[in-house]
Amino acid sequence: AQSVAQPEDQVNVAEGNPLTVKCTYSVSGNPYLFWYVQYPNRGLQFLLKYITGDNLVKGSYGFEAEFNKSQTSFHLKKPSALVSDSALYFCAVRDIGTSGSARQLTFGSGTQLTVLP
Amino acid sequence: GAVVSQHPSWVICKSGTSVKIECRSLDFQATTMFWYRQFPKQSLMLMATSNEGSKATYEQGVEKDKFLINHASLTLSTLTVTSAHPEDSSFYICSARLGDASRYEQYFGPGTRLTVT
């Protein structure tokens, strides 16, 4: 089975400060990892993904995430937060089984990021 | 590219009536689409996987007779909530798959807010 944990329901950070949104995962095979952002009453917008290669992945709007296999983590980061970054962030994982077929996308519970002016 | 639309964006209906939600992949063909349900401040829960030309696969606990899914073409899937009740009020999000079963991306629609009075 695959699972994703976002341990923080809420993260508050001052504008201009660095932000981190935490995510840990559990899979039986190799993970595909994703971050999505959701604004109120909107669908999910793709931020970035890790499939293979460099552990540091750069995505949209200045966000990046670091894949850490030993800690099974994929934390989302941004060097300098903006008020407009305030939104709900979801981490997601898809387990690529040994047969090569991809399983379903599993989402974390979400983290509400609030950037204070 | 890879845009997914949903219609309507919001709908209010009376208890006992049926509501149809459309999901379209605008610039790509999607053999597989996914339907999710999201309650306020909660994560996305997969309801069913819709495959073009065949029956949908429903997740455990989802009533297939209540949530009718039709994937009649490579660009259109519909979700019909039959005999809607207030507890069906939710945010419904569709997602379309681009790529084959072993390695694919999911693109999300903007969501449909259903309110049953």
Short mmCIF file of C-alpha atoms in Angstrom, two decimals:
data_model
loop_
_atom_site.label_atom_id
_atom_site.label_comp_id
_atom_site.label_asym_id
_atom_site.label_seq_id
_atom_site.Cartn_x
_atom_site.Cartn_y
_atom_site.Cartn_z
CA ALA A 1 0.00 0.00 0.00
CA GLN A 2 1.08 3.57 -0.54
CA SER A 3 0.48 6.51 1.74
CA VAL A 4 1.40 10.14 2.19
CA ALA A 5 1.63 12.12 5.39
CA GLN A 6 1.58 15.87 5.74
CA PRO A 7 2.16 16.35 9.45
CA GLU A 8 1.20 20.02 9.58
CA ASP A 9 -2.37 21.14 8.97
CA GLN A 10 -1.29 24.76 9.02
CA VAL A 11 1.94 26.59 8.31
CA ASN A 12 2.31 30.33 8.90
CA VAL A 13 5.27 32.29 7.64
CA ALA A 14 6.08 35.96 7.25
CA GLU A 15 6.40 37.37 3.76
CA GLY A 16 9.99 37.28 2.57
CA ASN A 17 10.94 34.42 4.86
CA PRO A 18 11.71 30.94 3.60
CA LEU A 19 8.92 28.39 3.80
CA THR A 20 8.85 24.62 4.14
CA VAL A 21 5.83 22.35 3.82
CA LYS A 22 6.58 18.83 4.97
CA CYS A 23 5.68 15.55 3.30
CA THR A 24 6.66 11.97 3.97
CA TYR A 25 5.61 8.96 1.98
CA SER A 26 5.45 5.19 2.06
CA VAL A 27 5.54 2.97 -1.01
CA SER A 28 6.53 -0.57 -1.78
CA GLY A 29 8.25 0.25 -5.05
CA ASN A 30 9.71 3.38 -6.58
CA PRO A 31 7.79 6.58 -5.96
CA TYR A 32 6.60 9.26 -8.28
CA LEU A 33 6.10 12.31 -6.04
CA PHE A 34 4.07 15.41 -6.74
CA TRP A 35 3.13 18.72 -5.19
CA TYR A 36 -0.10 20.49 -6.07
CA VAL A 37 -1.55 23.79 -4.92
CA GLN A 38 -5.23 24.57 -4.53
CA TYR A 39 -6.75 28.02 -4.23
CA PRO A 40 -10.26 28.41 -2.74
CA ASN A 41 -12.97 26.81 -4.86
CA ARG A 42 -10.48 25.85 -7.52
CA GLY A 43 -9.03 22.62 -8.79
CA LEU A 44 -5.48 21.48 -8.24
CA GLN A 45 -2.58 23.16 -9.97
CA PHE A 46 0.58 21.18 -10.59
CA LEU A 47 3.71 22.61 -8.96
CA LEU A 48 6.42 20.02 -9.45
CA LYS A 49 7.23 16.35 -9.55
CA TYR A 50 10.03 13.91 -8.84
CA ILE A 51 10.41 10.81 -10.94
CA THR A 52 14.10 10.18 -11.12
CA GLY A 53 17.35 12.09 -11.34
CA ASP A 54 18.39 15.03 -9.22
CA ASN A 55 17.00 14.99 -5.73
CA LEU A 56 16.30 18.72 -5.85
CA VAL A 57 13.39 19.44 -8.13
CA LYS A 58 12.50 22.94 -9.24
CA GLY A 59 8.93 23.79 -10.11
CA SER A 60 6.51 26.59 -10.79
CA TYR A 61 6.35 29.96 -9.00
CA GLY A 62 9.80 29.56 -7.45
CA PHE A 63 8.96 26.43 -5.50
CA GLU A 64 11.31 23.50 -5.16
CA ALA A 65 11.28 20.18 -3.37
CA GLU A 66 13.97 17.84 -2.16
CA PHE A 67 13.60 14.10 -2.49
CA ASN A 68 15.23 12.26 0.40
CA LYS A 69 15.05 8.52 -0.06
CA SER A 70 16.53 7.57 3.30
CA GLN A 71 14.03 9.73 5.15
CA THR A 72 11.22 9.01 2.65
CA SER A 73 10.50 12.71 2.50
CA PHE A 74 9.67 15.20 -0.20
CA HIS A 75 9.43 18.60 1.50
CA LEU A 76 8.28 21.62 -0.47
CA LYS A 77 10.36 24.76 -0.12
CA LYS A 78 10.58 28.32 -1.30
CA PRO A 79 13.39 30.73 -0.40
CA SER A 80 11.18 33.81 -0.05
CA ALA A 81 7.44 33.52 0.56
CA LEU A 82 4.85 35.80 -1.00
CA VAL A 83 1.41 36.65 0.35
CA SER A 84 0.00 35.24 -2.89
CA ASP A 85 1.49 31.84 -2.00
CA SER A 86 -1.20 31.48 0.66
CA ALA A 87 -3.17 28.39 -0.38
CA LEU A 88 -3.75 24.72 0.35
CA TYR A 89 -0.87 22.46 -0.64
CA PHE A 90 -1.11 18.76 -1.34
CA CYS A 91 1.66 16.23 -1.58
CA ALA A 92 0.88 13.11 -3.61
CA VAL A 93 2.59 9.84 -4.40
CA ARG A 94 2.20 7.21 -7.03
CA ASP A 95 3.86 3.87 -6.48
CA ILE A 96 5.46 2.35 -9.53
CA GLY A 97 5.23 -1.34 -8.82
CA THR A 98 7.80 -3.94 -9.78
CA SER A 99 5.71 -4.83 -12.84
CA GLY A 100 6.17 -1.30 -14.12
CA SER A 101 2.52 -0.37 -13.92
CA ALA A 102 1.61 2.77 -12.06
CA ARG A 103 -0.84 2.67 -9.22
CA GLN A 104 -3.28 5.38 -8.31
CA LEU A 105 -2.33 8.78 -7.05
CA THR A 106 -2.64 9.06 -3.28
CA PHE A 107 -2.93 12.49 -1.72
CA GLY A 108 -1.83 13.76 1.64
CA SER A 109 -4.29 15.52 3.90
CA GLY A 110 -3.15 18.94 2.80
CA THR A 111 -1.37 21.83 4.49
CA GLN A 112 -2.84 25.30 4.63
CA LEU A 113 -0.06 27.81 4.06
CA THR A 114 -0.64 31.35 5.22
CA VAL A 115 1.92 33.99 4.36
CA LEU A 116 1.56 37.01 6.58
CA PRO A 117 2.32 40.49 5.20
CA GLY B 1 -1.33 22.33 -23.17
CA ALA B 2 -3.03 19.58 -21.14
CA VAL B 3 -6.07 21.56 -20.07
CA VAL B 4 -9.04 19.94 -18.38
CA SER B 5 -12.37 21.73 -18.07
CA GLN B 6 -15.43 21.03 -15.99
CA HIS B 7 -18.97 22.18 -16.41
CA PRO B 8 -20.74 23.55 -14.53
CA SER B 9 -18.40 25.23 -12.09
CA TRP B 10 -21.15 25.31 -9.53
CA VAL B 11 -24.68 23.98 -9.30
CA ILE B 12 -27.51 24.12 -6.82
CA CYS B 13 -30.22 21.49 -7.03
CA LYS B 14 -33.14 20.30 -5.00
CA SER B 15 -33.07 17.08 -3.04
CA GLY B 16 -34.22 14.14 -5.15
CA THR B 17 -33.14 15.54 -8.50
CA SER B 18 -30.18 14.43 -10.62
CA VAL B 19 -27.19 16.51 -11.65
CA LYS B 20 -24.72 15.87 -14.44
CA ILE B 21 -21.15 17.15 -14.33
CA GLU B 22 -19.00 17.15 -17.46
CA CYS B 23 -15.25 16.74 -17.62
CA ARG B 24 -13.41 17.45 -20.85
CA SER B 25 -9.79 17.18 -21.89
CA LEU B 26 -9.46 20.16 -24.23
CA ASP B 27 -6.21 19.54 -26.04
CA PHE B 28 -5.44 15.88 -25.57
CA GLN B 29 -7.14 12.53 -25.63
CA ALA B 30 -7.67 10.85 -22.32
CA THR B 31 -8.44 7.16 -22.25
CA THR B 32 -8.69 7.38 -18.50
CA MET B 33 -10.26 10.00 -16.30
CA PHE B 34 -10.60 10.09 -12.54
CA TRP B 35 -13.35 11.53 -10.37
CA TYR B 36 -12.56 12.87 -6.92
CA ARG B 37 -14.64 14.28 -4.12
CA GLN B 38 -13.37 16.83 -1.68
CA PHE B 39 -15.00 17.98 1.55
CA PRO B 40 -14.12 21.36 3.04
CA LYS B 41 -10.56 21.55 4.28
CA GLN B 42 -9.98 17.91 3.45
CA SER B 43 -8.01 15.97 0.91
CA LEU B 44 -9.20 14.56 -2.38
CA MET B 45 -10.81 11.16 -2.22
CA LEU B 46 -10.85 9.08 -5.37
CA MET B 47 -14.37 8.03 -6.23
CA ALA B 48 -13.89 6.16 -9.48
CA THR B 49 -11.69 5.61 -12.47
CA SER B 50 -13.37 6.09 -15.81
CA ASN B 51 -12.09 4.32 -18.91
CA GLU B 52 -13.25 5.24 -22.38
CA GLY B 53 -15.65 2.70 -23.78
CA SER B 54 -15.89 0.57 -20.68
CA LYS B 55 -17.43 0.56 -17.25
CA ALA B 56 -15.96 2.72 -14.53
CA THR B 57 -14.10 1.21 -11.61
CA TYR B 58 -15.47 2.48 -8.33
CA GLU B 59 -13.59 2.77 -5.07
CA GLN B 60 -14.81 0.90 -2.04
CA GLY B 61 -17.75 2.60 -0.42
CA VAL B 62 -18.81 4.59 -3.48
CA GLU B 63 -22.31 3.76 -4.67
CA LYS B 64 -22.13 3.08 -8.37
CA ASP B 65 -25.88 3.42 -8.80
CA LYS B 66 -25.82 6.83 -7.23
CA PHE B 67 -22.76 8.21 -8.96
CA LEU B 68 -23.14 7.23 -12.60
CA ILE B 69 -20.03 7.67 -14.72
CA ASN B 70 -19.96 7.61 -18.49
CA HIS B 71 -16.82 7.98 -20.59
CA ALA B 72 -18.29 8.07 -24.06
CA SER B 73 -15.36 9.60 -25.90
CA LEU B 74 -11.65 10.19 -25.52
CA THR B 75 -12.28 13.76 -24.41
CA LEU B 76 -15.43 13.56 -22.31
CA SER B 77 -16.43 11.89 -19.09
CA THR B 78 -19.60 12.66 -17.16
CA LEU B 79 -20.56 12.14 -13.55
CA THR B 80 -24.27 12.06 -12.77
CA VAL B 81 -25.34 12.32 -9.16
CA THR B 82 -28.72 10.64 -9.08
CA SER B 83 -31.42 11.39 -6.54
CA ALA B 84 -29.18 13.90 -4.87
CA HIS B 85 -29.37 14.49 -1.13
CA PRO B 86 -27.85 17.23 1.01
CA GLU B 87 -25.04 14.89 2.09
CA ASP B 88 -23.95 14.72 -1.56
CA SER B 89 -23.06 18.40 -1.39
CA SER B 90 -19.37 18.59 -2.05
CA PHE B 91 -16.64 19.76 -4.39
CA TYR B 92 -16.18 17.32 -7.26
CA ILE B 93 -12.92 17.35 -9.21
CA CYS B 94 -12.11 15.39 -12.32
CA SER B 95 -8.68 14.54 -13.62
CA ALA B 96 -7.56 13.27 -16.99
CA ARG B 97 -4.65 10.96 -17.61
CA LEU B 98 -2.07 11.73 -20.26
CA GLY B 99 0.24 8.85 -21.05
CA ASP B 100 0.20 5.11 -20.72
CA ALA B 101 -0.45 3.01 -17.67
CA SER B 102 3.16 2.77 -16.60
CA ARG B 103 4.11 6.38 -16.76
CA TYR B 104 1.53 9.12 -16.91
CA GLU B 105 0.58 12.58 -15.77
CA GLN B 106 -2.72 13.65 -14.33
CA TYR B 107 -4.24 17.01 -15.11
CA PHE B 108 -7.02 18.34 -12.94
CA GLY B 109 -10.14 20.24 -13.78
CA PRO B 110 -11.17 23.37 -11.86
CA GLY B 111 -13.84 21.50 -9.89
CA THR B 112 -17.61 21.67 -9.55
CA ARG B 113 -19.27 22.85 -6.37
CA LEU B 114 -22.52 20.94 -5.83
CA THR B 115 -25.02 22.16 -3.27
CA VAL B 116 -28.14 20.09 -2.66
CA THR B 117 -30.93 21.91 -0.84
#
